[in-house]
Structure formats: C-alpha cells, structure tokens
PDB file of C-alpha atoms in Angstrom:
ATOM      1  CA  MET A   1       7.839  20.866   3.245  1.00  0.00           C
ATOM      2  CA  ILE A   2       6.220  17.508   2.260  1.00  0.00           C
ATOM      3  CA  VAL A   3       6.696  14.362   4.448  1.00  0.00           C
ATOM      4  CA  LEU A   4       6.275  10.764   3.139  1.00  0.00           C
ATOM      5  CA  ALA A   5       5.048   8.531   5.874  1.00  0.00           C
ATOM      6  CA  SER A   6       6.341   5.534   4.391  1.00  0.00           C
ATOM      7  CA  GLN A   7       9.782   3.534   4.182  1.00  0.00           C
ATOM      8  CA  SER A   8       8.647   1.813   1.045  1.00  0.00           C
ATOM      9  CA  PRO A   9      11.104   2.271  -1.824  1.00  0.00           C
ATOM     10  CA  ARG A  10       8.118   1.836  -4.404  1.00  0.00           C
ATOM     11  CA  ARG A  11       6.264   4.879  -2.711  1.00  0.00           C
ATOM     12  CA  LYS A  12       9.749   7.065  -2.470  1.00  0.00           C
ATOM     13  CA  GLU A  13      10.091   6.454  -6.235  1.00  0.00           C
ATOM     14  CA  LEU A  14       6.848   7.223  -7.297  1.00  0.00           C
ATOM     15  CA  LEU A  15       6.344  10.351  -5.172  1.00  0.00           C
ATOM     16  CA  ALA A  16       9.691  11.537  -6.429  1.00  0.00           C
ATOM     17  CA  GLU A  17       7.960  11.674  -9.816  1.00  0.00           C
ATOM     18  CA  LEU A  18       5.470  14.173  -8.559  1.00  0.00           C
ATOM     19  CA  VAL A  19       7.494  16.573  -6.386  1.00  0.00           C
ATOM     20  CA  PRO A  20      10.785  17.717  -6.459  1.00  0.00           C
ATOM     21  CA  SER A  21      11.821  16.945  -2.827  1.00  0.00           C
ATOM     22  CA  PHE A  22      10.462  15.559   0.402  1.00  0.00           C
ATOM     23  CA  GLN A  23      11.423  13.818   3.556  1.00  0.00           C
ATOM     24  CA  ILE A  24      10.723  10.494   4.757  1.00  0.00           C
ATOM     25  CA  GLN A  25       9.507   9.671   8.087  1.00  0.00           C
ATOM     26  CA  PRO A  26       8.162   6.028   8.518  1.00  0.00           C
ATOM     27  CA  ALA A  27       4.995   5.819  10.934  1.00  0.00           C
ATOM     28  CA  ASP A  28       5.459   3.248  13.915  1.00  0.00           C
ATOM     29  CA  ILE A  29       1.929   2.225  14.529  1.00  0.00           C
ATOM     30  CA  ASP A  30       0.067  -0.751  15.590  1.00  0.00           C
ATOM     31  CA  GLU A  31      -1.217  -2.408  12.302  1.00  0.00           C
ATOM     32  CA  SER A  32      -3.926  -4.940  14.040  1.00  0.00           C
ATOM     33  CA  VAL A  33      -7.197  -5.486  12.527  1.00  0.00           C
ATOM     34  CA  VAL A  34     -10.177  -4.537  14.738  1.00  0.00           C
ATOM     35  CA  PHE A  35     -12.714  -7.004  15.257  1.00  0.00           C
ATOM     36  CA  GLY A  36     -15.590  -6.336  12.828  1.00  0.00           C
ATOM     37  CA  GLU A  37     -13.793  -4.071  10.702  1.00  0.00           C
ATOM     38  CA  THR A  38     -14.344  -4.508   6.890  1.00  0.00           C
ATOM     39  CA  PRO A  39     -11.107  -4.393   4.718  1.00  0.00           C
ATOM     40  CA  GLU A  40     -11.776  -0.956   3.199  1.00  0.00           C
ATOM     41  CA  GLU A  41     -12.346   0.454   6.865  1.00  0.00           C
ATOM     42  CA  TYR A  42      -9.113  -1.145   7.985  1.00  0.00           C
ATOM     43  CA  VAL A  43      -6.969   0.103   5.339  1.00  0.00           C
ATOM     44  CA  GLN A  44      -8.434   3.626   5.630  1.00  0.00           C
ATOM     45  CA  ARG A  45      -7.858   3.691   9.455  1.00  0.00           C
ATOM     46  CA  MET A  46      -4.056   2.436   8.826  1.00  0.00           C
ATOM     47  CA  ALA A  47      -3.318   5.416   6.444  1.00  0.00           C
ATOM     48  CA  ARG A  48      -5.093   7.919   8.763  1.00  0.00           C
ATOM     49  CA  GLU A  49      -3.012   6.453  11.715  1.00  0.00           C
ATOM     50  CA  LYS A  50       0.084   6.688   9.769  1.00  0.00           C
ATOM     51  CA  ALA A  51      -0.611  10.161   8.818  1.00  0.00           C
ATOM     52  CA  ALA A  52      -1.636  11.458  12.212  1.00  0.00           C
ATOM     53  CA  ALA A  53       1.449   9.713  13.936  1.00  0.00           C
ATOM     54  CA  VAL A  54       3.808  11.520  11.577  1.00  0.00           C
ATOM     55  CA  ALA A  55       1.822  14.778  11.596  1.00  0.00           C
ATOM     56  CA  ALA A  56       2.471  14.858  15.242  1.00  0.00           C
ATOM     57  CA  CYS A  57       6.281  15.161  14.601  1.00  0.00           C
ATOM     58  CA  PHE A  58       5.615  17.478  11.648  1.00  0.00           C
ATOM     59  CA  PRO A  59       2.853  19.865  12.739  1.00  0.00           C
ATOM     60  CA  THR A  60       3.315  22.335   9.966  1.00  0.00           C
ATOM     61  CA  ASP A  61       4.227  20.039   7.026  1.00  0.00           C
ATOM     62  CA  LEU A  62       2.017  18.290   4.635  1.00  0.00           C
ATOM     63  CA  VAL A  63       2.325  14.559   5.568  1.00  0.00           C
ATOM     64  CA  ILE A  64       1.488  11.925   2.725  1.00  0.00           C
ATOM     65  CA  ALA A  65       0.412   8.379   4.079  1.00  0.00           C
ATOM     66  CA  SER A  66      -0.485   5.311   2.161  1.00  0.00           C
ATOM     67  CA  ASP A  67      -1.429   1.963   3.137  1.00  0.00           C
ATOM     68  CA  THR A  68      -2.374  -1.344   1.002  1.00  0.00           C
ATOM     69  CA  THR A  69      -4.065  -4.427   1.877  1.00  0.00           C
ATOM     70  CA  VAL A  70      -4.868  -7.594   0.108  1.00  0.00           C
ATOM     71  CA  VAL A  71      -8.189  -9.222   0.275  1.00  0.00           C
ATOM     72  CA  VAL A  72      -9.326 -12.504  -0.429  1.00  0.00           C
ATOM     73  CA  GLY A  73     -12.882 -13.376   0.337  1.00  0.00           C
ATOM     74  CA  GLN A  74     -13.214 -11.073   3.631  1.00  0.00           C
ATOM     75  CA  GLU A  75      -9.896 -12.256   4.940  1.00  0.00           C
ATOM     76  CA  ILE A  76      -7.277  -9.295   5.182  1.00  0.00           C
ATOM     77  CA  PHE A  77      -3.802  -9.992   4.022  1.00  0.00           C
ATOM     78  CA  GLY A  78      -1.231  -7.555   5.166  1.00  0.00           C
ATOM     79  CA  LYS A  79       2.484  -8.121   5.392  1.00  0.00           C
ATOM     80  CA  PRO A  80       3.367 -11.806   6.187  1.00  0.00           C
ATOM     81  CA  VAL A  81       5.021 -12.533   9.403  1.00  0.00           C
ATOM     82  CA  ASP A  82       7.129 -14.881   8.021  1.00  0.00           C
ATOM     83  CA  GLU A  83       7.748 -17.273   5.086  1.00  0.00           C
ATOM     84  CA  ALA A  84       5.239 -19.856   5.991  1.00  0.00           C
ATOM     85  CA  ASP A  85       2.677 -17.117   6.199  1.00  0.00           C
ATOM     86  CA  ALA A  86       3.350 -15.675   2.912  1.00  0.00           C
ATOM     87  CA  ARG A  87       3.218 -19.344   1.490  1.00  0.00           C
ATOM     88  CA  ARG A  88      -0.249 -19.682   3.282  1.00  0.00           C
ATOM     89  CA  MET A  89      -1.333 -16.364   1.454  1.00  0.00           C
ATOM     90  CA  LEU A  90       0.087 -17.241  -2.038  1.00  0.00           C
ATOM     91  CA  GLN A  91      -1.815 -20.764  -1.812  1.00  0.00           C
ATOM     92  CA  LYS A  92      -5.068 -18.846  -1.142  1.00  0.00           C
ATOM     93  CA  MET A  93      -4.665 -16.475  -3.925  1.00  0.00           C
ATOM     94  CA  SER A  94      -3.485 -19.413  -6.309  1.00  0.00           C
ATOM     95  CA  GLY A  95      -6.202 -19.605  -9.318  1.00  0.00           C
ATOM     96  CA  LYS A  96      -8.384 -16.875  -7.917  1.00  0.00           C
ATOM     97  CA  THR A  97      -8.974 -13.029  -8.256  1.00  0.00           C
ATOM     98  CA  HIS A  98      -8.379 -11.066  -5.209  1.00  0.00           C
ATOM     99  CA  TRP A  99      -8.962  -7.505  -3.942  1.00  0.00           C
ATOM    100  CA  VAL A 100      -6.004  -4.943  -3.585  1.00  0.00           C
ATOM    101  CA  HIS A 101      -7.222  -1.813  -1.461  1.00  0.00           C
ATOM    102  CA  THR A 102      -4.898   1.215  -1.203  1.00  0.00           C
ATOM    103  CA  ALA A 103      -5.773   4.223   1.020  1.00  0.00           C
ATOM    104  CA  VAL A 104      -3.985   7.625   0.674  1.00  0.00           C
ATOM    105  CA  VAL A 105      -4.257  10.397   3.399  1.00  0.00           C
ATOM    106  CA  LEU A 106      -2.584  13.941   2.685  1.00  0.00           C
ATOM    107  CA  GLN A 107      -2.923  15.932   5.974  1.00  0.00           C
ATOM    108  CA  LYS A 108      -1.599  19.335   6.852  1.00  0.00           C
ATOM    109  CA  GLN A 109      -2.680  20.712  10.202  1.00  0.00           C
ATOM    110  CA  GLU A 110      -6.356  20.453  10.301  1.00  0.00           C
ATOM    111  CA  LYS A 111      -6.852  19.878   6.472  1.00  0.00           C
ATOM    112  CA  ARG A 112      -7.147  16.236   5.574  1.00  0.00           C
ATOM    113  CA  ARG A 113      -7.835  14.796   2.127  1.00  0.00           C
ATOM    114  CA  GLU A 114      -8.332  11.123   1.657  1.00  0.00           C
ATOM    115  CA  LYS A 115      -9.101   8.467  -0.990  1.00  0.00           C
ATOM    116  CA  LEU A 116      -9.600   4.664  -1.104  1.00  0.00           C
ATOM    117  CA  VAL A 117      -8.596   2.941  -4.406  1.00  0.00           C
ATOM    118  CA  SER A 118      -9.425  -0.406  -5.334  1.00  0.00           C
ATOM    119  CA  ALA A 119      -8.065  -2.697  -7.832  1.00  0.00           C
ATOM    120  CA  GLN A 120      -8.527  -6.808  -8.657  1.00  0.00           C
ATOM    121  CA  VAL A 121      -5.837  -9.161  -9.512  1.00  0.00           C
ATOM    122  CA  SER A 122      -6.339 -12.582 -10.808  1.00  0.00           C
ATOM    123  CA  PHE A 123      -3.618 -15.035 -10.234  1.00  0.00           C
ATOM    124  CA  SER A 124      -2.872 -17.997 -12.326  1.00  0.00           C
ATOM    125  CA  LEU A 125      -2.855 -21.378 -10.618  1.00  0.00           C
ATOM    126  CA  LEU A 126       0.344 -21.822  -8.565  1.00  0.00           C
ATOM    127  CA  THR A 127       2.386 -24.760  -8.040  1.00  0.00           C
ATOM    128  CA  GLU A 128       4.226 -25.442  -4.984  1.00  0.00           C
ATOM    129  CA  GLN A 129       7.358 -25.243  -6.870  1.00  0.00           C
ATOM    130  CA  MET A 130       6.308 -22.021  -8.124  1.00  0.00           C
ATOM    131  CA  ILE A 131       5.615 -20.624  -4.810  1.00  0.00           C
ATOM    132  CA  THR A 132       8.791 -22.159  -3.338  1.00  0.00           C
ATOM    133  CA  GLU A 133      10.869 -20.499  -5.919  1.00  0.00           C
ATOM    134  CA  TYR A 134       9.403 -17.072  -5.333  1.00  0.00           C
ATOM    135  CA  LEU A 135       9.689 -17.184  -1.673  1.00  0.00           C
ATOM    136  CA  LYS A 136      13.677 -17.967  -2.181  1.00  0.00           C
ATOM    137  CA  THR A 137      13.695 -14.493  -3.505  1.00  0.00           C
ATOM    138  CA  GLY A 138      12.553 -12.950  -0.356  1.00  0.00           C
ATOM    139  CA  GLU A 139      10.542 -10.399  -2.038  1.00  0.00           C
ATOM    140  CA  TYR A 140       7.559 -11.518  -0.094  1.00  0.00           C
ATOM    141  CA  GLN A 141       8.888  -9.554   3.003  1.00  0.00           C
ATOM    142  CA  ASP A 142       7.398  -6.227   3.887  1.00  0.00           C
ATOM    143  CA  LYS A 143       4.676  -6.638   1.222  1.00  0.00           C
ATOM    144  CA  ALA A 144       0.742  -6.603   1.781  1.00  0.00           C
ATOM    145  CA  GLY A 145      -0.405 -10.251   0.475  1.00  0.00           C
ATOM    146  CA  GLY A 146       3.249 -11.343   0.308  1.00  0.00           C
ATOM    147  CA  TYR A 147       3.818 -10.166  -3.266  1.00  0.00           C
ATOM    148  CA  GLY A 148       4.736  -7.096  -5.227  1.00  0.00           C
ATOM    149  CA  ILE A 149       3.120  -6.885  -8.596  1.00  0.00           C
ATOM    150  CA  GLN A 150       6.340  -5.155 -10.134  1.00  0.00           C
ATOM    151  CA  GLY A 151       8.809  -7.819  -9.036  1.00  0.00           C
ATOM    152  CA  ALA A 152       9.142 -11.625  -9.543  1.00  0.00           C
ATOM    153  CA  ALA A 153       5.547 -12.420  -8.751  1.00  0.00           C
ATOM    154  CA  LYS A 154       4.434 -10.505 -11.858  1.00  0.00           C
ATOM    155  CA  VAL A 155       4.578 -13.907 -13.658  1.00  0.00           C
ATOM    156  CA  PHE A 156       1.559 -15.057 -11.384  1.00  0.00           C
ATOM    157  CA  VAL A 157      -0.721 -12.251 -12.672  1.00  0.00           C
ATOM    158  CA  GLU A 158      -3.246 -13.349 -15.323  1.00  0.00           C
ATOM    159  CA  ALA A 159      -5.208 -10.202 -15.287  1.00  0.00           C
ATOM    160  CA  ILE A 160      -5.700  -6.964 -13.297  1.00  0.00           C
ATOM    161  CA  GLN A 161      -8.760  -4.633 -13.178  1.00  0.00           C
ATOM    162  CA  GLY A 162      -7.997  -0.931 -12.149  1.00  0.00           C
ATOM    163  CA  ASP A 163      -5.070   1.127 -11.471  1.00  0.00           C
ATOM    164  CA  PHE A 164      -1.871  -0.573 -11.638  1.00  0.00           C
ATOM    165  CA  TYR A 165      -0.300   1.814  -9.044  1.00  0.00           C
ATOM    166  CA  THR A 166      -2.958   0.832  -6.644  1.00  0.00           C
ATOM    167  CA  ILE A 167      -1.573  -2.582  -6.577  1.00  0.00           C
ATOM    168  CA  VAL A 168       2.006  -1.305  -6.214  1.00  0.00           C
ATOM    169  CA  GLY A 169       0.751   0.732  -3.168  1.00  0.00           C
ATOM    170  CA  PHE A 170       0.890   4.099  -4.193  1.00  0.00           C
ATOM    171  CA  PRO A 171      -2.020   5.272  -6.765  1.00  0.00           C
ATOM    172  CA  VAL A 172       0.036   8.172  -8.590  1.00  0.00           C
ATOM    173  CA  ASN A 173      -3.021   9.517 -10.307  1.00  0.00           C
ATOM    174  CA  THR A 174      -4.899   9.765  -7.174  1.00  0.00           C
ATOM    175  CA  VAL A 175      -2.033  11.340  -5.020  1.00  0.00           C
ATOM    176  CA  ALA A 176      -1.461  13.903  -8.001  1.00  0.00           C
ATOM    177  CA  LYS A 177      -5.156  15.013  -7.855  1.00  0.00           C
ATOM    178  CA  LEU A 178      -5.149  15.139  -4.016  1.00  0.00           C
ATOM    179  CA  LEU A 179      -1.778  17.144  -4.047  1.00  0.00           C
ATOM    180  CA  LYS A 180      -3.661  19.926  -6.044  1.00  0.00           C
ATOM    181  CA  GLU A 181      -5.628  20.698  -2.980  1.00  0.00           C
ATOM    182  CA  PHE A 182      -2.408  21.644  -1.354  1.00  0.00           C
ATOM    183  CA  PRO A 183      -1.074  24.283  -3.979  1.00  0.00           C
ATOM    184  CA  GLU A 184       1.095  26.205  -1.603  1.00  0.00           C
ATOM    185  CA  GLU A 185       3.205  22.837  -0.772  1.00  0.00           C
ATOM    186  CA  LEU A 186       3.894  22.467  -4.689  1.00  0.00           C
ATOM    187  CA  LYS A 187       5.476  25.703  -4.754  1.00  0.00           C
ATOM    188  CA  LYS A 188       8.385  25.014  -2.227  1.00  0.00           C
TER     189      LYS A 188
END
C-alpha cells in the first residue's frame, strides 16, 4: 500500500494521477526551524521527518512525504500563523523574485529515496488593496508563503522559472521518477 503523508488536497489530487489507490495519513511534527539551518536543509528535514513519523505507523508500506517552503533572501516562509503574518509575507514578496523549495521523500522500511526541487517565482508589485482582497479569500491559510500559485494569487505572478508543480508543492515529474524505484508498489 502507498500512504501519502499529507492532508493537502493538491498533493492528493496530483498523486491520484500517478497511482490508482493510496491512503492518506498526515504527519504531526514540529515544523520549527533549527538555528543555522539553510532553507534547503530545513525543507528536506521536514519531508524526512514527515516520512519517518508516518512510516512508524505503516512500517511495511511505501510512504510519500513532501514539504514546501518559500524563501525571500534567506528568510524561510512557512505557513502563516495568521492573516497579519500572511500580509507580511506577501508584502516582502511584492515586486521581487523568491525561491520555492519542495522536498520529496519516498520511504519503505529501510529504503528511502529523496529529492529537492527548486523553482523561482517573480511577483508583480502588489498594492495593499490587492493584498487585502486576496487575504479575504482565505486562500493564504495552510500554504507556504501564504499563497497558492494555482489559486487567486496567480494574478500576482509575473514569471516562474522551474517546474510549476514544485511551486504547487508536489513535483509530479520527480515523484513519478522516484516511484519507479519502488516497482513492487506500482503493481498493487
């Protein structure tokens, strides 16, 4: 059996395009940044910890975990804690290019495969009115950086460089390649 260590509807939808059936079991982990950790190290650690937490409950199954973070300069933007935090993040991204890092981990017992994929997103200059209107949608909740590129925030995006699905939070091409390393799971 395949277990998706996420409650994200986007990840669920995208994984369903790759495998016929799977179970969902979100991971409950501490998502705090460790002092001195780079954004890349952070997102990889989060994906590993999610995979390990769920694998402990499903020791014979293939666990797929993913984590996404948005980075402006060296500041890591996880999920905003509230609307004010989301506003702060959007203001900092306004008129700038930021990085989106997504780490994917596939783990079954002692076998683990992982990959970090990165993309850049350039935002237009955002007015306070644009930010306020966006925040009213509530879409900022539970999304790294306070936005989902596939939602209402798509109007903020001037350009992307890299894989679109990395920005969505589930790099489909990467997951498909990693799944090939677990052929026995694809037959189930």
